[in-house]
Structures are given as C-alpha cells and as structure tokens.
JSON list of C-alpha atoms in Angstrom, two decimals:
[
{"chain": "M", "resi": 462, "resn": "UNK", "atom": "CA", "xyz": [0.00, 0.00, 0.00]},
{"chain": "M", "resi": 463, "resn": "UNK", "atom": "CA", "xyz": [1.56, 3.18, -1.29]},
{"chain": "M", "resi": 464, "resn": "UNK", "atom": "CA", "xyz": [1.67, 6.37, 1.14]},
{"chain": "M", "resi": 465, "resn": "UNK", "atom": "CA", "xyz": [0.09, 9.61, 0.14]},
{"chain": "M", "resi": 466, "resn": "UNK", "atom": "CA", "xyz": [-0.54, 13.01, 0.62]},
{"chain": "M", "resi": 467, "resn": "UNK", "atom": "CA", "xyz": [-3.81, 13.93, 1.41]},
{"chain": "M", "resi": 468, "resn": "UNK", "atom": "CA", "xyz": [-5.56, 16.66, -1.35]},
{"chain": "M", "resi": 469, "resn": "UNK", "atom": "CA", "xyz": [-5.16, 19.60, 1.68]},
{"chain": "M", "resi": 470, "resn": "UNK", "atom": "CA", "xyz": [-1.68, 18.58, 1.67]},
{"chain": "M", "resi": 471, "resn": "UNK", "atom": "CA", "xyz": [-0.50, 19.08, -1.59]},
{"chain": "M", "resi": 472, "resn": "UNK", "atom": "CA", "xyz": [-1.19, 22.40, -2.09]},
{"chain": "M", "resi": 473, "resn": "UNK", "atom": "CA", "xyz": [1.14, 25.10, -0.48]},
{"chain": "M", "resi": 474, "resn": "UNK", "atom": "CA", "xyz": [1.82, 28.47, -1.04]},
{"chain": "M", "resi": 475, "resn": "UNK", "atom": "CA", "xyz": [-0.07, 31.99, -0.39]},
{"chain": "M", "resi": 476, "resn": "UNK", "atom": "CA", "xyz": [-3.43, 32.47, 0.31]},
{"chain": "M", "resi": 477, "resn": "UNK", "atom": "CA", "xyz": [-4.94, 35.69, -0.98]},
{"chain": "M", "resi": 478, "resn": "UNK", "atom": "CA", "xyz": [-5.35, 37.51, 2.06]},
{"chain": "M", "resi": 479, "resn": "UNK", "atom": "CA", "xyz": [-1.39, 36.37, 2.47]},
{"chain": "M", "resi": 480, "resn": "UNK", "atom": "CA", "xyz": [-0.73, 37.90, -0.88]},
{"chain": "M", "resi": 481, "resn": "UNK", "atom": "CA", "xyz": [-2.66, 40.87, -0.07]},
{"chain": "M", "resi": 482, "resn": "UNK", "atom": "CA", "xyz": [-0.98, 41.18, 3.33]},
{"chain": "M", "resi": 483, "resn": "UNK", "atom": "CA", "xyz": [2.61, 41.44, 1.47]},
{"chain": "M", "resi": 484, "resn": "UNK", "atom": "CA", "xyz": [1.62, 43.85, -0.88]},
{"chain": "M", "resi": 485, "resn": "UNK", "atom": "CA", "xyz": [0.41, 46.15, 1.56]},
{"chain": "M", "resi": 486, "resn": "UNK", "atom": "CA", "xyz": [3.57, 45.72, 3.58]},
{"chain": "M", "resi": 487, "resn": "UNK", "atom": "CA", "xyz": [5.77, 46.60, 0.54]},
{"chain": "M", "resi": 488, "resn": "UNK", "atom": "CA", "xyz": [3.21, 49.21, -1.05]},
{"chain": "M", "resi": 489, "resn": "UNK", "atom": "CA", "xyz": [3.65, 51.31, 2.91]},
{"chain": "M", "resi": 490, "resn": "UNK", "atom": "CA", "xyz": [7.62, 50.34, 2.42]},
{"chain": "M", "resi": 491, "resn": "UNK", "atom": "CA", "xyz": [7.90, 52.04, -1.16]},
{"chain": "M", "resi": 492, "resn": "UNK", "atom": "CA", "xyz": [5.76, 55.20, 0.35]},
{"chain": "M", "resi": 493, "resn": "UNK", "atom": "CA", "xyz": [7.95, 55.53, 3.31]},
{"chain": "M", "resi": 494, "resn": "UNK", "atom": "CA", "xyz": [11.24, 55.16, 1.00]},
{"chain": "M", "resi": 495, "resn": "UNK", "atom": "CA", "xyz": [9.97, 57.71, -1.50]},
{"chain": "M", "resi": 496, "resn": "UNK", "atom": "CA", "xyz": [8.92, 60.32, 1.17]},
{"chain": "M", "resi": 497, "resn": "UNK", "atom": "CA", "xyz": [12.80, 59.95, 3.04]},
{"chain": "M", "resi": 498, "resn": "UNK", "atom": "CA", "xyz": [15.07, 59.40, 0.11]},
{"chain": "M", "resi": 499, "resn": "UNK", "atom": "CA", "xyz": [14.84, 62.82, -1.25]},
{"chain": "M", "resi": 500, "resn": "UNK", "atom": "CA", "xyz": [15.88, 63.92, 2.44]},
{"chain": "M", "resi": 501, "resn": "UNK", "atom": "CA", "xyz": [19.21, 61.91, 1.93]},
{"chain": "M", "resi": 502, "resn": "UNK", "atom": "CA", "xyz": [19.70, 62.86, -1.43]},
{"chain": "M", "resi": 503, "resn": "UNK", "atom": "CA", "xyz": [19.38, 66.71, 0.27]},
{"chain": "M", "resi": 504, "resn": "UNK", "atom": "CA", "xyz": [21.69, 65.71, 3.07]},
{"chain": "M", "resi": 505, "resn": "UNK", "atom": "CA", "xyz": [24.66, 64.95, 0.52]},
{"chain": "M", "resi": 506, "resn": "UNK", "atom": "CA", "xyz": [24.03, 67.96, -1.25]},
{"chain": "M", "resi": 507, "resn": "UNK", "atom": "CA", "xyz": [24.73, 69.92, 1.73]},
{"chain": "M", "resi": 508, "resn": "UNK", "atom": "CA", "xyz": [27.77, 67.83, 3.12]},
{"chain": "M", "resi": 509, "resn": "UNK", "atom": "CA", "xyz": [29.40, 68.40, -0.44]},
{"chain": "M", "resi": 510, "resn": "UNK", "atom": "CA", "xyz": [28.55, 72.09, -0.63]},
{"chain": "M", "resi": 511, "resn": "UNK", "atom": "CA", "xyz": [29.73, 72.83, 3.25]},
{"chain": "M", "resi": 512, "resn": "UNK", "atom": "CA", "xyz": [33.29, 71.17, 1.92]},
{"chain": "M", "resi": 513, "resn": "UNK", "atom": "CA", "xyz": [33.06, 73.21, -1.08]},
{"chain": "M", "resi": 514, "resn": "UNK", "atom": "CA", "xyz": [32.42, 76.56, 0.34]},
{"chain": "M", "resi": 515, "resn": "UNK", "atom": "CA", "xyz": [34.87, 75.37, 3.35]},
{"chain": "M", "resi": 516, "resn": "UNK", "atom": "CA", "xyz": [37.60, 75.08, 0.78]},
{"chain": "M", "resi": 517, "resn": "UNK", "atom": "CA", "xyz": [36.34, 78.46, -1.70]},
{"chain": "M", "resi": 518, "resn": "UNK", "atom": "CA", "xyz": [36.19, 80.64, 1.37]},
{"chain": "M", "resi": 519, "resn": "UNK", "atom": "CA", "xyz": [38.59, 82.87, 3.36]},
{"chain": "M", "resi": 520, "resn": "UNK", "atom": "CA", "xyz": [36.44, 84.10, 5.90]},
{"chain": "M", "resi": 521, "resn": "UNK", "atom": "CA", "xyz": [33.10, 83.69, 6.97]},
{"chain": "M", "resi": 522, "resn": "UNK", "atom": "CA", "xyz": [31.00, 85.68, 4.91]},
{"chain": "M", "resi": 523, "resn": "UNK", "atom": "CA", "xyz": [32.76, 84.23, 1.94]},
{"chain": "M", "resi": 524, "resn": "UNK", "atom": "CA", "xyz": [32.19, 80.56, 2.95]},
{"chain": "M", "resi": 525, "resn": "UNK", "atom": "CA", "xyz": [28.64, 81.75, 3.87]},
{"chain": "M", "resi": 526, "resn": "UNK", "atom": "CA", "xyz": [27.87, 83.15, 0.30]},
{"chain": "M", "resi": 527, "resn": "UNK", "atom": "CA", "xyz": [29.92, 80.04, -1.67]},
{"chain": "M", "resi": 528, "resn": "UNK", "atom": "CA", "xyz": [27.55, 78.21, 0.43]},
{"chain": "M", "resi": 529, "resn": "UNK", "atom": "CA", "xyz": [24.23, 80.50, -1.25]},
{"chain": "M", "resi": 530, "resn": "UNK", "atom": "CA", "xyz": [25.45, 80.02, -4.46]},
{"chain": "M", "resi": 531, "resn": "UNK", "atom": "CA", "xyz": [25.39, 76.46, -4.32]},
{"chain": "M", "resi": 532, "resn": "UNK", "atom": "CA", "xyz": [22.80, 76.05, -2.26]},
{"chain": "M", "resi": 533, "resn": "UNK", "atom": "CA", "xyz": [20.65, 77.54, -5.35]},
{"chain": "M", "resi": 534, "resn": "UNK", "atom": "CA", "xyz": [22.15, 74.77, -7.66]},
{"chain": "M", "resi": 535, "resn": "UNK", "atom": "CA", "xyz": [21.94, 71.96, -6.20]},
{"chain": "M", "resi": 536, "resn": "UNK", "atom": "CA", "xyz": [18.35, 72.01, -4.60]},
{"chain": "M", "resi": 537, "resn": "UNK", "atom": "CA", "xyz": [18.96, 72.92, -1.07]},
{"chain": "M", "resi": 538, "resn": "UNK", "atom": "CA", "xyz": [15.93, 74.02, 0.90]},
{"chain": "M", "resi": 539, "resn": "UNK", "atom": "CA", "xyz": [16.99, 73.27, 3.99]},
{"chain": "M", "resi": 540, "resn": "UNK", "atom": "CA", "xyz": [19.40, 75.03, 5.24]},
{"chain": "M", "resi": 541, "resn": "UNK", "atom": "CA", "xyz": [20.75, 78.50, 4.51]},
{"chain": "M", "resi": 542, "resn": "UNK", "atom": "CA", "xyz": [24.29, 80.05, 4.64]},
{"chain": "M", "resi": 543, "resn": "UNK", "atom": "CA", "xyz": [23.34, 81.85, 8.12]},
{"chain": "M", "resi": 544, "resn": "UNK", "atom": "CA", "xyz": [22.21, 78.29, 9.70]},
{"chain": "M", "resi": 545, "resn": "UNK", "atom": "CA", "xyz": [26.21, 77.21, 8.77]},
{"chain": "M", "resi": 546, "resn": "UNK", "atom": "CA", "xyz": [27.67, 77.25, 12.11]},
{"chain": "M", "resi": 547, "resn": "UNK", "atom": "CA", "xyz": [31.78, 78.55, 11.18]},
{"chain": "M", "resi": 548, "resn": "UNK", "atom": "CA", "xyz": [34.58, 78.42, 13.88]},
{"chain": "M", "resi": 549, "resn": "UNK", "atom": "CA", "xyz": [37.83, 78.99, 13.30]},
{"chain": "M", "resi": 550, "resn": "UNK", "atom": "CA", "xyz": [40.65, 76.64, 13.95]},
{"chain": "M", "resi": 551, "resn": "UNK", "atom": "CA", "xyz": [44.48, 76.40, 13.71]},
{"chain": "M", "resi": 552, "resn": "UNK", "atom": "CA", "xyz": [44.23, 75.74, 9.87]},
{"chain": "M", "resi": 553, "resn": "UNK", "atom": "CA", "xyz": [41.58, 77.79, 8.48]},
{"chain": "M", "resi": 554, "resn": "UNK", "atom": "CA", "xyz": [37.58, 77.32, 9.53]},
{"chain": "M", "resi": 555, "resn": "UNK", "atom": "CA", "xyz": [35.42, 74.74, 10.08]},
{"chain": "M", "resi": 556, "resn": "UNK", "atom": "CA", "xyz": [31.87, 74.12, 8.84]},
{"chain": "M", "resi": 557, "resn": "UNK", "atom": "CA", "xyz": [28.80, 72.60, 10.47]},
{"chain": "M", "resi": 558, "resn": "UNK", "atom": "CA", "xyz": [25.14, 72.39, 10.15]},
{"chain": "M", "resi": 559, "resn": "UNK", "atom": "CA", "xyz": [22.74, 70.61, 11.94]},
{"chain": "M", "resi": 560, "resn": "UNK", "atom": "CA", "xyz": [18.61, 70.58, 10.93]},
{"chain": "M", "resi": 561, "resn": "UNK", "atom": "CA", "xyz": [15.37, 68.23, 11.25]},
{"chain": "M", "resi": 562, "resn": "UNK", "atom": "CA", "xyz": [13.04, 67.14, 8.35]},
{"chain": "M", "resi": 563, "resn": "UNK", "atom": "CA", "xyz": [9.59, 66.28, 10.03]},
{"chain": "M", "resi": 564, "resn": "UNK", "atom": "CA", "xyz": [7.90, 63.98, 7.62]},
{"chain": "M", "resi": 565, "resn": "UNK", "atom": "CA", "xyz": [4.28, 63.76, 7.69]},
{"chain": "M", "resi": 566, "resn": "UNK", "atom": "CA", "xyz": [3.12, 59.82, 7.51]},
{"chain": "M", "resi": 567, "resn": "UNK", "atom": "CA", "xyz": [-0.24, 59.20, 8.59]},
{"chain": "M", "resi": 568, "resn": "UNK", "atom": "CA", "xyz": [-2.41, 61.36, 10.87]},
{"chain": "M", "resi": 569, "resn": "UNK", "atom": "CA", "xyz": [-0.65, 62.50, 14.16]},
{"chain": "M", "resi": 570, "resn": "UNK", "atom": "CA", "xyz": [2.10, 60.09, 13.15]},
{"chain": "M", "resi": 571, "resn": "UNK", "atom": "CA", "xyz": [5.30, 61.60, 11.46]},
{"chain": "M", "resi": 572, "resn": "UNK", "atom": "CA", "xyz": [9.46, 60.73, 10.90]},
{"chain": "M", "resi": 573, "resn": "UNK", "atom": "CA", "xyz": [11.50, 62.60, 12.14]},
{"chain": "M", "resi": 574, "resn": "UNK", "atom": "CA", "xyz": [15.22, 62.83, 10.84]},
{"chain": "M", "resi": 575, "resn": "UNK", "atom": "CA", "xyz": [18.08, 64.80, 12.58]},
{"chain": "M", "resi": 576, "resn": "UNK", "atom": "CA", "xyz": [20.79, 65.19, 10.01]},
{"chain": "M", "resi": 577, "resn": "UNK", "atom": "CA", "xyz": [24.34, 66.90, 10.87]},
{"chain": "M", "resi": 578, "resn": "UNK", "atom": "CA", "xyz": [26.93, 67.28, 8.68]},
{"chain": "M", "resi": 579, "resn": "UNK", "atom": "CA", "xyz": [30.36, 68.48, 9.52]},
{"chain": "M", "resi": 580, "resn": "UNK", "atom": "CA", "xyz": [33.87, 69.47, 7.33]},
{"chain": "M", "resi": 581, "resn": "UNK", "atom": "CA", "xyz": [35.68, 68.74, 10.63]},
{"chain": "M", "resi": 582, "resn": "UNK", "atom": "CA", "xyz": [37.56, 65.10, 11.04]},
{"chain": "M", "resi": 583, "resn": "UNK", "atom": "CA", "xyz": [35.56, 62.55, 12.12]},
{"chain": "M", "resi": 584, "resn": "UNK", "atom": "CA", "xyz": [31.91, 64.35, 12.94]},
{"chain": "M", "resi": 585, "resn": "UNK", "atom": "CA", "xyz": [29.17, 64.00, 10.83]},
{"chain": "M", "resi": 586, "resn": "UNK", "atom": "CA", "xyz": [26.19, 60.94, 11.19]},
{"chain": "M", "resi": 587, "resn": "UNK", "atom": "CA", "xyz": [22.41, 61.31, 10.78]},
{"chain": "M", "resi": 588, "resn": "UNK", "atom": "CA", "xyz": [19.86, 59.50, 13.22]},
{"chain": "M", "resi": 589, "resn": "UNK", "atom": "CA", "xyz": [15.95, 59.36, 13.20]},
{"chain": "M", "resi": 590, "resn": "UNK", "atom": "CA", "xyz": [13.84, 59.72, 16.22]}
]
C-alpha cells in the first residue's frame, strides 16, 4: 500500500489575504522610502557644498555666500548660509550644520530625521527619532 498526501496537503503556497498582506507591507515600504530618500539625497548635497564653500572661502562671509550660491544649484531648501555654524581653527575654519526634516506619515504620526553634517575630522552621522 503506497503512502500519500492527502488533497489539503498538496497544495502550499499563499493564500490571498497572504498575498494581499505582502503587498500592503511593501506598497507602505515604497511610500515611506519615496517620502525619506529625497531627504538623503538633500543631506549629501549639503555635506558636499559645506566642503566646497569650506575650501572656496577665506572668511566667513565668503564661505557663507559660496555656500548660497550652491545652495541655489543643487536644490537645497533646507538650510541656509546663516544656519552654517563657522569656527575657526588652527588651519583655516570649520563648517557645520545641523537641521530636522519632520515627515508627515499618517495622521498624528510623522518621521523625524536629525541630520548633521560636519567638514571637521571625524563628525558627521544622521539618526531618526
């Protein structure tokens, strides 16, 4: 007498309100990633143009308006060449910002991300609350 499986048995795999489940689960994953990316993307803009202006800049006002020029460029909203915080060191100046995004998700409910960016060695790092 041969073994079998029974007709329940045989058939495995997702049930529609499994499927369903997923795809809402990814769909809320996509939103989320296209409502925060554009945040990053902002947050390298700045880091580059704080190391650009750093390096284009003799004193503060100059480093402050390299900082407005390409801040117009390159999509910056953020942060402005008077939020640059500028102190002067043994070699020149250095150049650091700090600012929140609040992203709205759902209601009440929102992200929000801390970003700080930072020409001096070893200080610069982002975290989300």
């Amino acid at each position: 007498m041969r073994v079998g499986m029974s007709a329940k048995a045989a058939h495995r795999g997702f049930s529609l309100g499994g499927f369903l489940f997923v795809i809402i689960i990814v769909a809320l994953l996509a939103v989320l990633g296209m409502k925060v990316v554009p945040t990053v993307i902002e947050y390298a803009a700045i880091k580059k143009a704080i190391v650009t202006a750093k390096n284009a800049g003799t004193t503060p006002r100059e480093i402050q308006d390299s900082f407005e020029k390409q801040r117009t460029t390159a999509y910056i909203d953020s942060v402005t060449g008077k939020d640059l915080e500028i102190v002067k060191t043994g070699d020149g100046y250095d150049v650091s910002v700090a600012y929140q995004k609040k992203i709205e998700l759902v209601g009440p409910a929102s992200l929000v991300l801390d970003y700080e960016a930072s020409t001096a060695p070893g200080s610069a790092g982002k975290s989300v609350q």
